[in-house]
Coordinates of C-alpha atoms and ligand atoms in Angstrom, one line a residue:
M4 CA 13.0 -10.9 25.4
W5 CA 9.8 -10.4 27.5
T6 CA 11.6 -10.3 31.2
E7 CA 12.0 -6.6 31.4
H8 CA 8.5 -5.6 30.7
D9 CA 5.0 -5.4 32.3
P10 CA 2.7 -8.3 31.1
V11 CA 1.5 -8.0 27.5
A12 CA -2.0 -6.7 27.2
S13 CA -2.0 -7.1 23.2
V14 CA -2.1 -10.0 21.4
Y15 CA -2.2 -10.9 17.7
L16 CA -2.8 -14.7 16.7
H17 CA -2.6 -15.3 13.0
A18 CA -4.6 -18.1 11.1
P19 CA -2.9 -18.8 7.9
F20 CA -5.6 -20.9 6.0
C21 CA -7.5 -19.8 3.2
A22 CA -9.5 -22.0 0.9
R23 CA -7.6 -20.8 -2.0
R24 CA -4.6 -18.3 -2.7
C25 CA -5.8 -14.8 -4.3
P26 CA -3.4 -14.0 -7.0
Y27 CA -2.0 -10.8 -5.7
C28 CA -1.8 -12.3 -2.3
D29 CA 1.8 -13.0 -0.6
Y30 CA 0.7 -13.4 2.9
A31 CA 2.0 -16.1 5.1
V32 CA -1.1 -18.1 3.9
S33 CA -1.5 -22.0 3.5
V34 CA -4.3 -23.1 1.2
A35 CA -6.7 -26.0 3.2
G36 CA -9.7 -27.6 3.2
G37 CA -11.3 -26.0 6.6
H38 CA -10.4 -28.8 9.2
E39 CA -7.6 -27.3 10.6
L40 CA -8.7 -25.7 13.9
P41 CA -7.3 -28.6 16.2
A42 CA -4.0 -28.2 14.6
W43 CA -3.4 -24.9 14.8
V44 CA -4.5 -24.5 18.4
E45 CA -2.2 -27.4 19.3
A46 CA 0.4 -25.4 17.8
I47 CA -0.2 -21.9 18.9
G48 CA -0.8 -23.5 22.4
A49 CA 2.5 -25.0 22.1
E50 CA 4.1 -21.7 21.2
L51 CA 2.9 -19.8 23.9
D52 CA 3.9 -22.3 26.6
L53 CA 7.7 -22.0 24.8
L54 CA 7.4 -18.5 25.4
R55 CA 6.2 -18.5 29.0
S56 CA 9.1 -21.1 29.8
E57 CA 11.7 -20.1 27.5
E58 CA 11.4 -16.3 27.2
G59 CA 9.6 -15.1 30.8
L60 CA 6.4 -14.0 28.6
R61 CA 3.6 -13.1 30.9
L62 CA 0.2 -12.5 29.8
S63 CA -1.8 -9.6 31.5
E64 CA -4.6 -10.3 34.0
R65 CA -6.8 -8.5 31.4
L66 CA -6.0 -7.9 28.1
D67 CA -6.6 -4.7 26.1
T68 CA -6.7 -6.1 22.9
V69 CA -7.0 -9.2 21.0
Y70 CA -6.8 -9.4 17.1
V71 CA -7.1 -12.6 15.2
G72 CA -6.2 -12.0 11.6
G73 CA -4.8 -13.9 8.6
G74 CA -5.0 -15.8 6.3
T75 CA -8.8 -16.2 6.8
P76 CA -9.7 -16.8 10.5
S77 CA -13.4 -17.2 9.5
H78 CA -12.0 -20.5 7.5
L79 CA -11.3 -22.0 10.9
G80 CA -15.2 -22.2 11.8
P81 CA -17.9 -21.2 14.2
T82 CA -15.8 -22.5 17.2
A83 CA -12.7 -20.8 16.6
M84 CA -12.8 -18.0 18.7
D85 CA -14.2 -20.4 21.6
A86 CA -10.7 -22.2 21.0
V87 CA -8.8 -18.8 21.0
A88 CA -10.9 -17.8 24.3
D89 CA -9.5 -21.0 26.0
L90 CA -5.9 -20.9 24.6
L91 CA -5.6 -17.2 26.1
G92 CA -7.7 -17.9 29.2
R93 CA -11.4 -16.3 29.3
G94 CA -10.7 -14.4 32.7
R95 CA -8.3 -12.3 30.6
L96 CA -10.8 -11.2 28.0
G97 CA -13.7 -8.9 28.6
G98 CA -14.9 -5.5 30.2
P99 CA -16.1 -2.2 28.4
E100 CA -12.5 -1.2 27.0
F101 CA -11.7 -4.7 25.7
E102 CA -11.3 -5.2 21.9
W103 CA -11.3 -8.5 20.3
T104 CA -11.1 -8.2 16.5
A105 CA -11.5 -11.2 14.3
E106 CA -11.1 -11.2 10.3
A107 CA -13.6 -12.8 8.5
N108 CA -14.4 -13.4 4.6
P109 CA -18.0 -12.6 3.5
E110 CA -18.7 -16.2 2.3
D111 CA -17.7 -17.4 6.1
L112 CA -19.9 -14.7 8.2
T113 CA -23.3 -16.7 8.3
P114 CA -25.5 -16.0 11.1
E115 CA -24.3 -19.2 12.9
L116 CA -20.9 -18.1 12.8
A117 CA -21.6 -14.5 13.9
G118 CA -23.6 -16.0 16.7
R119 CA -20.6 -18.3 17.9
W120 CA -18.2 -15.6 17.7
A121 CA -20.4 -12.9 19.8
Q122 CA -21.0 -15.6 22.3
A123 CA -17.3 -16.0 22.6
G124 CA -16.4 -12.6 23.2
V125 CA -15.6 -11.0 19.8
T126 CA -16.5 -7.3 19.6
R127 CA -15.1 -6.3 16.2
V128 CA -15.4 -8.1 13.1
S129 CA -13.0 -6.8 10.2
L130 CA -14.8 -8.0 6.9
G131 CA -12.9 -8.6 3.6
V132 CA -15.4 -6.9 1.7
Q133 CA -12.5 -5.5 -1.0
S134 CA -15.2 -4.6 -3.8
L135 CA -19.3 -4.5 -4.5
H136 CA -18.5 -5.1 -7.9
L137 CA -18.9 -8.7 -9.2
P138 CA -16.1 -8.6 -12.2
S139 CA -13.8 -7.1 -9.9
L140 CA -14.1 -9.7 -7.2
R141 CA -13.6 -12.1 -10.1
W142 CA -10.4 -10.8 -11.1
L143 CA -9.4 -10.6 -7.7
G144 CA -10.1 -14.6 -7.3
R145 CA -12.2 -13.8 -4.3
R146 CA -15.2 -16.4 -3.5
H147 CA -17.7 -14.1 -2.7
E148 CA -20.3 -12.0 -4.2
P149 CA -21.6 -8.5 -3.5
R150 CA -24.5 -10.1 -2.0
D151 CA -22.6 -12.0 0.4
A152 CA -21.0 -9.2 2.1
R153 CA -24.5 -7.4 2.4
G154 CA -25.7 -10.7 3.5
A155 CA -22.3 -10.8 6.1
V156 CA -23.1 -7.3 7.5
E157 CA -26.6 -8.6 8.5
A158 CA -25.2 -11.3 10.3
A159 CA -22.8 -9.6 12.0
R160 CA -25.4 -7.0 13.5
R161 CA -27.9 -9.4 14.4
A162 CA -25.3 -11.4 16.1
G163 CA -24.9 -8.3 18.2
I164 CA -20.9 -7.7 17.1
R165 CA -20.5 -4.3 18.7
E166 CA -18.3 -3.0 16.1
L167 CA -17.9 -3.5 12.4
T168 CA -15.2 -2.8 9.8
L169 CA -14.9 -3.3 6.0
D170 CA -12.1 -3.2 3.9
L171 CA -12.0 -1.9 0.7
L172 CA -9.4 -2.3 -2.5
F173 CA -8.8 0.4 -4.8
G174 CA -6.3 0.8 -7.7
L175 CA -7.7 -1.9 -9.6
P176 CA -7.2 -2.0 -13.7
G177 CA -9.7 0.6 -15.0
D178 CA -10.7 -1.8 -17.8
L179 CA -12.8 -3.7 -15.0
G180 CA -15.7 -1.2 -15.3
R181 CA -15.6 -0.5 -11.9
R182 CA -17.9 2.7 -10.9
W183 CA -15.8 3.7 -7.9
R184 CA -18.0 6.4 -6.7
D185 CA -20.6 4.0 -6.5
E186 CA -19.1 1.6 -4.5
V187 CA -17.6 3.8 -2.2
E188 CA -21.0 5.2 -1.5
A189 CA -22.6 1.5 -1.4
V190 CA -20.0 0.7 1.1
V191 CA -21.1 3.8 3.4
G192 CA -24.7 2.5 2.6
L193 CA -23.8 -0.8 4.6
G194 CA -23.6 1.5 7.9
P195 CA -20.0 0.0 8.9
D196 CA -18.3 1.9 12.2
H197 CA -15.0 1.9 10.5
V198 CA -13.6 1.5 6.8
S199 CA -10.2 0.2 5.9
L200 CA -9.0 1.3 2.7
Y201 CA -6.1 -0.6 1.1
G202 CA -4.3 0.2 -2.4
L203 CA -4.0 -3.2 -4.4
T204 CA 0.0 -3.5 -4.6
V205 CA 1.6 -5.9 -7.2
E206 CA 4.2 -8.2 -5.3
P207 CA 6.5 -9.9 -7.8
D208 CA 6.6 -13.3 -6.3
T209 CA 2.5 -13.7 -7.1
E210 CA 0.3 -14.5 -9.9
L211 CA -0.4 -11.1 -10.5
G212 CA 2.9 -10.0 -10.2
R213 CA 4.2 -12.7 -12.9
A214 CA 1.2 -11.8 -15.0
V215 CA 1.9 -7.9 -15.0
A216 CA 6.0 -8.7 -15.6
S217 CA 5.2 -10.8 -18.8
G218 CA 2.7 -8.3 -19.9
R219 CA -0.6 -10.1 -19.5
E220 CA -1.7 -7.6 -17.3
A221 CA -1.5 -3.8 -16.7
P222 CA -1.5 -2.6 -13.4
A223 CA -3.9 0.6 -12.5
S224 CA -1.7 4.0 -13.4
E225 CA -0.4 6.3 -10.3
D226 CA -3.1 8.5 -11.5
R227 CA -6.0 6.1 -11.1
R228 CA -4.7 5.0 -7.8
D229 CA -4.2 8.7 -6.5
A230 CA -7.6 9.8 -7.8
E231 CA -9.4 6.5 -6.2
Y232 CA -7.6 7.1 -2.9
L233 CA -8.7 10.8 -2.8
E234 CA -12.3 10.4 -4.0
A235 CA -13.0 7.6 -1.2
A236 CA -11.3 10.1 1.5
E237 CA -13.7 12.7 0.3
I238 CA -16.8 10.7 0.5
L239 CA -16.4 8.8 3.6
S240 CA -15.1 12.0 5.3
E241 CA -18.4 14.0 4.0
S242 CA -20.4 10.8 5.2
G243 CA -19.2 11.5 8.7
Y244 CA -16.0 9.1 9.0
L245 CA -12.9 10.5 10.4
H246 CA -9.7 10.3 8.5
Y247 CA -7.6 9.2 11.4
E248 CA -5.0 7.3 9.6
V249 CA -3.7 6.7 6.1
S250 CA -5.8 3.9 5.7
S251 CA -8.5 4.2 8.3
F252 CA -11.7 5.8 8.8
A253 CA -14.0 5.8 11.8
R254 CA -17.3 6.9 13.2
E255 CA -16.7 8.6 16.3
G256 CA -15.4 6.6 19.4
R257 CA -14.8 3.6 16.9
R258 CA -11.2 3.8 15.9
A259 CA -9.2 0.8 15.9
R260 CA -7.4 0.2 19.4
H261 CA -5.5 -2.9 18.7
E262 CA -3.7 -1.1 15.8
A263 CA -3.0 2.1 17.9
G264 CA -1.1 0.1 19.8
Y265 CA 1.6 -0.7 17.2
R266 CA 1.8 3.0 16.0
E267 CA 2.2 3.7 19.8
G268 CA 5.3 1.7 20.3
R269 CA 3.5 -0.4 22.9
P270 CA 4.5 -4.0 23.3
Y271 CA 2.4 -6.8 21.6
L272 CA 2.6 -10.6 21.2
G273 CA 2.5 -12.4 17.9
L274 CA 1.4 -15.9 17.7
G275 CA 1.5 -18.1 14.8
N276 CA 3.6 -18.3 11.6
G277 CA 4.8 -15.3 10.3
A278 CA 3.8 -13.5 13.4
H279 CA 5.7 -10.5 14.6
S280 CA 6.2 -9.7 18.3
F281 CA 7.6 -6.1 19.6
A282 CA 9.0 -5.9 23.1
P283 CA 10.9 -2.4 23.1
P284 CA 13.2 -2.2 21.5
V285 CA 13.3 -6.0 20.1
R286 CA 11.2 -7.1 17.5
R287 CA 11.0 -11.0 16.7
W288 CA 9.5 -12.8 14.0
N289 CA 8.2 -16.6 13.3
L290 CA 9.0 -18.6 10.5
T291 CA 6.4 -17.7 7.8
D292 CA 5.8 -21.4 6.7
W293 CA 2.6 -23.1 8.3
A294 CA 3.8 -26.7 8.5
A295 CA 7.5 -25.5 9.5
Y296 CA 6.0 -23.5 12.1
R297 CA 3.8 -26.2 13.5
D298 CA 6.8 -28.8 13.1
R299 CA 9.0 -26.6 15.5
C300 CA 6.1 -25.9 17.7
L301 CA 5.2 -29.4 18.5
A302 CA 9.0 -30.6 18.8
Q303 CA 9.0 -28.0 21.6
R304 CA 11.6 -25.9 19.7
S305 CA 11.1 -22.0 19.3
P306 CA 9.1 -21.3 15.6
E307 CA 11.3 -17.6 15.8
E308 CA 12.7 -17.0 12.6
A309 CA 14.8 -14.0 13.7
R310 CA 15.1 -11.3 15.9
E311 CA 16.6 -7.6 16.0
R312 CA 17.4 -4.9 18.2
L313 CA 15.8 -1.8 16.6
D314 CA 18.6 1.0 17.4
A315 CA 18.1 4.7 18.0
A316 CA 18.2 5.6 14.2
A317 CA 15.7 2.9 13.5
L318 CA 13.7 3.7 16.2
R319 CA 13.5 7.6 15.2
L320 CA 12.5 6.5 11.6
E321 CA 9.9 4.2 12.6
R322 CA 8.5 6.9 15.2
I323 CA 8.4 9.3 12.5
W324 CA 6.8 7.2 9.9
L325 CA 4.2 5.8 12.1
A326 CA 3.4 9.6 13.8
L327 CA 2.8 11.0 10.1
R328 CA 0.6 8.1 9.6
T329 CA -1.9 9.5 11.7
R330 CA -4.4 12.5 11.7
W331 CA -2.2 13.6 14.6
G332 CA 0.9 13.7 13.1
W333 CA 4.1 14.8 14.5
A334 CA 5.4 17.2 16.8
L335 CA 7.3 20.0 15.6
E336 CA 9.4 20.4 18.5
E337 CA 10.9 17.0 17.8
A338 CA 12.2 18.4 14.8
R339 CA 16.0 18.8 14.5
G340 CA 17.8 21.6 12.6
S341 CA 16.4 24.3 10.4
R342 CA 16.5 21.6 7.4
A343 CA 14.0 19.4 8.8
R344 CA 11.7 22.6 9.1
E345 CA 12.3 23.7 5.8
V346 CA 11.2 20.1 4.6
M347 CA 8.0 20.5 6.4
E348 CA 7.3 24.1 5.2
G349 CA 8.0 22.6 1.8
W350 CA 4.9 19.9 2.2
V351 CA 3.0 22.8 3.7
D352 CA 3.4 24.9 0.6
R353 CA 2.6 22.0 -1.9
G354 CA -0.5 21.1 0.2
L355 CA 0.9 17.8 1.3
A356 CA 0.6 18.9 4.7
L357 CA -0.7 21.3 7.4
E358 CA 0.7 22.5 10.7
V359 CA -1.9 22.4 13.1
G360 CA -1.3 23.3 16.9
G361 CA 2.5 22.4 16.9
R362 CA 2.1 19.5 14.7
I363 CA 2.7 18.5 11.3
R364 CA -0.1 16.9 9.8
L365 CA -0.2 15.2 6.4
T366 CA -3.1 15.8 4.0
P367 CA -4.8 12.8 2.1
R368 CA -2.7 14.0 -0.7
G369 CA 0.7 13.9 1.5
W370 CA -0.3 10.5 2.7
L371 CA -0.1 9.1 -0.9
R372 CA 3.3 10.2 -0.5
L373 CA 3.9 8.8 3.0
D374 CA 7.0 6.8 2.6
E375 CA 9.1 9.4 0.3
L376 CA 8.1 12.4 2.8
T377 CA 9.4 10.2 6.1
V378 CA 12.7 9.4 4.3
A379 CA 13.2 13.2 3.4
L380 CA 12.3 14.1 6.9
D381 CA 14.5 11.5 8.6
E382 CA 17.7 12.4 6.3
A383 CA 16.9 16.1 7.1
Q384 CA 17.2 15.3 10.6
A385 CA 20.0 13.0 10.5
G386 CA 21.9 15.7 8.4
Ligands
LIG1175 S1 -8.4 -14.3 1.3 FE1 -6.9 -13.0 2.0 S2 -5.2 -14.1 2.8 FE2 -6.5 -15.4 1.9 S3 -5.5 -15.6 0.0 FE3 -6.9 -14.0 -0.4 S4 -6.1 -12.1 0.0 FE4 -4.8 -13.9 0.9

């Protein structure tokens, strides 16, 4: 899969451990006590060795980006990023353009942990704030309090972490009494370089999904979700953040580079349970269950669950979807046929898109309908 590509320059590592499972979460998570670092490092290291020996994987002498996501990477403790540096090779990490992101939960990001991560070379911390309203945090099953988020921001800044991104969740039920505008403004007040705004989704196979199915919980209405997204987008834009991707807002020069690689279709390696890798046009993904993944790796058998070779139609749909996610949009010259043009003109008429410099670009209202619009455009192109 890797042999026909240049050495891989972007690596994702999945750290699946969490202190408990939040009721809305359907990620590849393993509830654990916080002592899993040695086992995780051993399994990831074994997977890396297997990929090198069996798939011809080569890592670039200088990596562009590393992203440690989860789960909760900060649950692995202060030394986790030193272990990651040793796994990947310290000489590959660093340089003025190098970006190393690690996700953290506010309750874990102590001055000690932030200091160790900064020393290891982490340049960017993605902090799972989600809300600054205590009843909402409790409803979400999160362990931290609003003051922990503030403390974590301070710890990251003091440690010299170059970039800080805060995650914020919209679309919670109205009866929690959340004051949305105040929360968004308070997040801005924390001075992050980047804000990621995600809508709460009710996945059927979760505690929340089952509560909604049985009528014990009512999800936020679509109107409420839309209104919160648009209001946050407006506040963040007015506060100097560039809304450069459907969920992403950044100060000048602070856009996330690892995620940009996904959107631009560049190859990336994913290590860990549930992790995906892409070596165009092949995508592969690992077993989701941590124990099954670990056992395979330690038995020196591939933990891959499946792979697919994307055909031209699938690549085209993905390219449109990824382009429309960004503020640079999709080049009109790629439109095939008058039907596609008509579809896009219809979006512009309805205020869902703008035509700027030969590109069609969704507005925040358009981004709320991203999937539907992408499919409509793909069908118009194919028809
Ligand atoms: S902390 Fe994040 S990854 Fe872990 S269970 Fe909660 S939502 Fe899922």
